[in-house]
Amino acid sequence: MKLLMAANWKMYKTGAEGASMLKELGERMGALPVDREVAVFAPFTALAACAATCPATVRLGGQNCYPGEEGAFTGEISPHMLQAEGCSWVLTGHSERRSVFHETDAYVGEKTSFALRAGLDVILCIGESLEERDGGMLREVLERQLKTGLADVPESFAPEHIAVAYEPVWAIGTGRVAGSAEIIEAHGIIRTFLKSLYTEKGSEIRILYGGSVKPDNCPEIIRLDNVNGVLVGGASLQAESFAQIVLS
Ligand code: PGA
């Protein structure tokens, strides 16, 4: 199983900035180790420019999509439009979409299923808030988000077209990375759930960790049980630090 090293640029970078960073990233990464795969989730407006300079070793993705092909949905972007700009991946359920834009578990599930059926590969993001963790609700929250997020995702999409990112909300953009024991526990819960849903294929679905991943903590994180890659925000914005992470 290849490790999936993913960059989430969030609302950073114009097309010109993204394009020049990808060019530099390609130079810094060189040929990838055989066990690595790289995806960059750029803002919609940067996708076309990024596609023009994107190294062959990097796959582009959108950070969001609407669960429909086209129509009167002002401000929205369909999976088909993402594909037309060079994307083969999309994120669903990022905690910022859940909290800032009030996306429900059911809506995240709808997007996940629609995007997969449209031919995109999907990273479904899940994770608990600090209150939920402190309230002893870790397992309940992860299982609920997985159950609803994957409700309409048949086994045929597993394992290669779907990945799950575990991103504890309290570790995103805070500099506070989850400890090894916390990551192992959460990824174990996710793995057990995936196996119950998809049997053997559930063992091969990649589970990424996200939340304050940096070049210095990445080597330790990717060696933990059931960690099959990382989803990186802040440290993915510079070619130097993201290349270091990819080559960890
Ligand atoms: P961070 O963001 O690496 O800046 O914590 C991760 C994410 O939100 O995907």
Coordinates of N, CA, C and O in Angstrom, one line a residue, residues 94-176:
H94 N -14.3 18.0 5.4 CA -13.3 18.7 6.2 C -13.9 19.4 7.4 O -15.0 19.9 7.3
S95 N -13.3 19.4 8.5 CA -13.9 19.9 9.7 C -14.3 21.4 9.6 O -15.2 21.9 10.2
E96 N -13.5 22.1 8.7 CA -13.9 23.5 8.5 C -15.2 23.6 7.7 O -15.9 24.6 7.9
R97 N -15.4 22.7 6.8 CA -16.7 22.7 6.1 C -17.8 22.3 7.1 O -18.9 22.8 7.0
R98 N -17.5 21.4 8.0 CA -18.6 21.0 8.9 C -18.9 22.1 9.9 O -20.1 22.4 10.1
S99 N -17.8 22.8 10.4 CA -18.1 23.8 11.4 C -18.5 25.1 10.9 O -19.4 25.7 11.3
V100 N -17.7 25.6 9.9 CA -17.9 27.0 9.4 C -19.1 27.0 8.5 O -19.9 28.0 8.5
F101 N -19.3 26.0 7.7 CA -20.4 26.0 6.7 C -21.5 25.0 7.0 O -22.4 24.8 6.2
H102 N -21.5 24.5 8.2 CA -22.6 23.8 8.8 C -23.0 22.5 8.0 O -24.2 22.2 7.8
E103 N -22.0 21.9 7.4 CA -22.3 20.7 6.6 C -22.6 19.5 7.6 O -21.8 19.3 8.5
T104 N -23.7 18.9 7.4 CA -24.1 17.7 8.2 C -23.4 16.4 7.8 O -23.0 16.3 6.7
D105 N -23.5 15.5 8.7 CA -22.9 14.1 8.3 C -23.6 13.6 7.0 O -23.0 13.1 6.1
A106 N -25.0 13.8 7.0 CA -25.7 13.3 5.8 C -25.3 14.0 4.5 O -25.2 13.3 3.5
Y107 N -25.1 15.3 4.6 CA -24.7 16.0 3.4 C -23.3 15.6 2.9 O -23.0 15.4 1.7
V108 N -22.4 15.4 3.9 CA -21.1 14.9 3.6 C -21.2 13.5 2.9 O -20.5 13.3 1.9
G109 N -22.1 12.7 3.4 CA -22.3 11.4 2.8 C -22.8 11.5 1.3 O -22.4 10.8 0.4
E110 N -23.7 12.4 1.1 CA -24.3 12.7 -0.2 C -23.2 13.1 -1.2 O -23.1 12.6 -2.3
K111 N -22.3 14.0 -0.7 CA -21.2 14.5 -1.6 C -20.2 13.3 -1.9 O -19.8 13.2 -3.0
T112 N -19.9 12.6 -0.8 CA -18.9 11.5 -1.0 C -19.4 10.5 -2.1 O -18.7 10.2 -3.0
S113 N -20.7 10.1 -1.9 CA -21.2 9.1 -2.9 C -21.3 9.7 -4.3 O -21.0 9.1 -5.3
F114 N -21.8 11.0 -4.4 CA -21.9 11.6 -5.7 C -20.6 11.7 -6.4 O -20.4 11.4 -7.6
A115 N -19.6 12.2 -5.7 CA -18.3 12.4 -6.2 C -17.6 11.1 -6.7 O -17.0 11.0 -7.8
L116 N -17.8 10.1 -5.9 CA -17.2 8.8 -6.3 C -17.9 8.3 -7.6 O -17.2 7.8 -8.5
R117 N -19.2 8.4 -7.7 CA -19.9 7.9 -8.8 C -19.6 8.7 -10.1 O -19.7 8.3 -11.2
A118 N -19.2 10.0 -9.8 CA -18.8 10.9 -11.0 C -17.4 10.5 -11.4 O -16.9 11.1 -12.4
G119 N -16.7 9.7 -10.7 CA -15.3 9.3 -11.1 C -14.2 9.9 -10.4 O -13.0 9.7 -10.8
L120 N -14.5 10.7 -9.3 CA -13.4 11.2 -8.5 C -13.0 10.3 -7.4 O -13.9 9.5 -7.0
D121 N -11.8 10.3 -7.0 CA -11.4 9.6 -5.7 C -11.6 10.6 -4.6 O -11.5 11.8 -4.8
V122 N -12.0 10.0 -3.4 CA -12.4 10.9 -2.3 C -11.6 10.6 -1.1 O -11.4 9.5 -0.7
I123 N -11.2 11.7 -0.4 CA -10.7 11.6 1.0 C -11.9 12.1 1.9 O -12.2 13.3 1.8
L124 N -12.5 11.2 2.6 CA -13.5 11.6 3.6 C -12.8 12.0 4.9 O -12.1 11.1 5.5
C125 N -13.0 13.2 5.3 CA -12.4 13.7 6.6 C -13.3 13.6 7.8 O -14.5 13.9 7.6
I126 N -12.8 13.0 8.8 CA -13.6 12.9 10.1 C -12.7 13.3 11.2 O -11.5 13.4 11.1
G127 N -13.4 13.5 12.4 CA -12.6 13.9 13.6 C -13.4 14.5 14.6 O -14.5 15.1 14.3
E128 N -13.0 14.3 15.9 CA -13.8 14.8 17.0 C -13.3 16.2 17.5 O -12.1 16.5 17.3
S129 N -14.2 16.9 18.1 CA -13.8 18.2 18.7 C -13.2 17.9 20.1 O -13.3 16.7 20.6
L130 N -12.6 18.9 20.8 CA -12.1 18.7 22.1 C -13.1 18.3 23.1 O -13.0 17.4 23.9
E131 N -14.3 19.0 23.0 CA -15.4 18.7 23.9 C -15.8 17.2 23.8 O -16.1 16.5 24.8
E132 N -15.9 16.8 22.5 CA -16.4 15.4 22.3 C -15.3 14.4 22.9 O -15.7 13.4 23.5
R133 N -14.1 14.7 22.6 CA -13.0 13.8 23.2 C -13.1 13.8 24.7 O -13.1 12.7 25.3
D134 N -13.1 15.0 25.3 CA -13.1 15.1 26.8 C -14.4 14.4 27.3 O -14.4 14.0 28.5
G135 N -15.5 14.4 26.5 CA -16.7 13.8 27.0 C -16.7 12.3 26.7 O -17.8 11.7 26.9
G136 N -15.6 11.7 26.3 CA -15.5 10.3 26.1 C -16.3 9.8 24.9 O -16.7 8.7 24.8
M137 N -16.5 10.7 23.9 CA -17.3 10.4 22.8 C -16.5 10.0 21.5 O -17.0 10.0 20.4
L138 N -15.2 9.8 21.6 CA -14.4 9.6 20.5 C -14.9 8.5 19.5 O -15.2 8.8 18.4
R139 N -15.1 7.3 20.1 CA -15.6 6.2 19.2 C -16.9 6.5 18.6 O -17.1 6.3 17.4
E140 N -17.8 7.1 19.4 CA -19.2 7.3 18.9 C -19.1 8.3 17.7 O -19.8 8.2 16.7
V141 N -18.3 9.4 17.9 CA -18.3 10.4 16.8 C -17.7 9.9 15.6 O -18.2 10.0 14.5
L142 N -16.5 9.1 15.7 CA -15.9 8.6 14.5 C -16.8 7.6 13.8 O -16.9 7.6 12.6
E143 N -17.4 6.7 14.6 CA -18.3 5.7 13.9 C -19.5 6.4 13.3 O -19.9 6.0 12.2
R144 N -20.1 7.4 13.9 CA -21.2 8.1 13.3 C -20.8 8.8 12.0 O -21.5 8.7 11.0
Q145 N -19.7 9.5 12.0 CA -19.2 10.2 10.8 C -18.9 9.2 9.7 O -19.2 9.5 8.5
L146 N -18.3 8.1 10.0 CA -18.0 7.1 9.0 C -19.3 6.4 8.5 O -19.4 6.2 7.3
K147 N -20.2 6.1 9.4 CA -21.4 5.4 9.0 C -22.2 6.2 8.0 O -22.6 5.8 7.0
T148 N -22.4 7.5 8.4 CA -23.2 8.3 7.5 C -22.4 8.8 6.3 O -22.9 8.9 5.2
G149 N -21.1 9.0 6.5 CA -20.3 9.5 5.3 C -20.1 8.4 4.2 O -20.0 8.7 3.1
L150 N -20.2 7.1 4.7 CA -20.0 6.0 3.7 C -21.3 5.3 3.5 O -21.3 4.2 2.9
A151 N -22.4 5.8 3.9 CA -23.7 5.1 3.8 C -24.0 4.6 2.4 O -24.6 3.6 2.3
D152 N -23.7 5.4 1.4 CA -24.0 5.1 0.1 C -22.8 4.8 -0.8 O -22.7 5.1 -1.9
V153 N -21.8 4.2 -0.1 CA -20.5 3.9 -0.8 C -20.3 2.4 -0.8 O -19.9 1.8 0.2
P154 N -20.7 1.8 -2.0 CA -20.6 0.3 -2.0 C -19.1 -0.1 -2.0 O -18.2 0.6 -2.3
E155 N -18.9 -1.4 -1.7 CA -17.6 -2.0 -1.6 C -16.8 -1.9 -2.9 O -15.6 -1.9 -2.9
S156 N -17.5 -1.7 -4.1 CA -16.7 -1.6 -5.3 C -15.8 -0.4 -5.4 O -14.9 -0.4 -6.2
F157 N -16.0 0.6 -4.6 CA -15.1 1.8 -4.6 C -13.9 1.6 -3.6 O -13.0 2.4 -3.7
A158 N -14.0 0.5 -2.8 CA -12.9 0.3 -1.9 C -11.9 -0.7 -2.5 O -12.3 -1.6 -3.3
P159 N -10.6 -0.7 -2.3 CA -10.0 0.3 -1.4 C -9.4 1.5 -2.2 O -9.2 2.6 -1.6
E160 N -9.3 1.4 -3.5 CA -8.5 2.5 -4.2 C -9.1 3.8 -4.4 O -8.4 4.8 -4.5
H161 N -10.4 3.9 -4.4 CA -11.1 5.2 -4.7 C -11.4 6.0 -3.5 O -11.9 7.1 -3.6
I162 N -11.3 5.4 -2.3 CA -11.7 6.1 -1.1 C -10.6 6.1 -0.1 O -9.9 5.0 0.1
A163 N -10.4 7.2 0.6 CA -9.4 7.2 1.8 C -10.2 7.9 2.9 O -11.1 8.7 2.6
V164 N -9.7 7.7 4.1 CA -10.3 8.4 5.2 C -9.2 9.2 5.9 O -8.1 8.7 6.1
A165 N -9.5 10.5 6.2 CA -8.5 11.3 7.0 C -9.0 11.5 8.4 O -10.1 12.0 8.5
Y166 N -8.2 11.1 9.4 CA -8.6 11.3 10.7 C -7.9 12.6 11.1 O -6.7 12.7 11.2
E167 N -8.8 13.7 11.4 CA -8.2 15.0 11.7 C -8.9 15.5 13.0 O -10.0 16.0 12.9
P168 N -8.3 15.2 14.2 CA -8.9 15.7 15.4 C -9.0 17.3 15.3 O -8.0 17.9 15.0
V169 N -10.2 17.8 15.5 CA -10.4 19.2 15.3 C -9.5 20.1 16.1 O -9.0 21.1 15.7
W170 N -9.1 19.6 17.3 CA -8.3 20.4 18.3 C -6.8 20.3 17.8 O -6.0 21.1 18.4
A171 N -6.5 19.6 16.8 CA -5.1 19.5 16.3 C -4.9 20.3 15.0 O -3.8 20.4 14.5
I172 N -6.0 20.8 14.4 CA -5.9 21.4 13.1 C -5.5 22.9 13.3 O -6.2 23.6 13.9
G173 N -4.4 23.2 12.7 CA -3.9 24.6 12.7 C -3.6 25.1 14.0 O -3.4 26.3 14.2
T174 N -3.4 24.2 15.0 CA -3.2 24.7 16.4 C -1.7 24.5 16.8 O -1.3 25.0 17.8
G175 N -1.0 23.7 16.0 CA 0.4 23.3 16.4 C 0.4 22.2 17.4 O 1.4 21.7 17.8
R176 N -0.8 21.8 17.9 CA -0.9 20.7 18.8 C -1.2 19.4 18.1 O -2.3 19.1 17.8

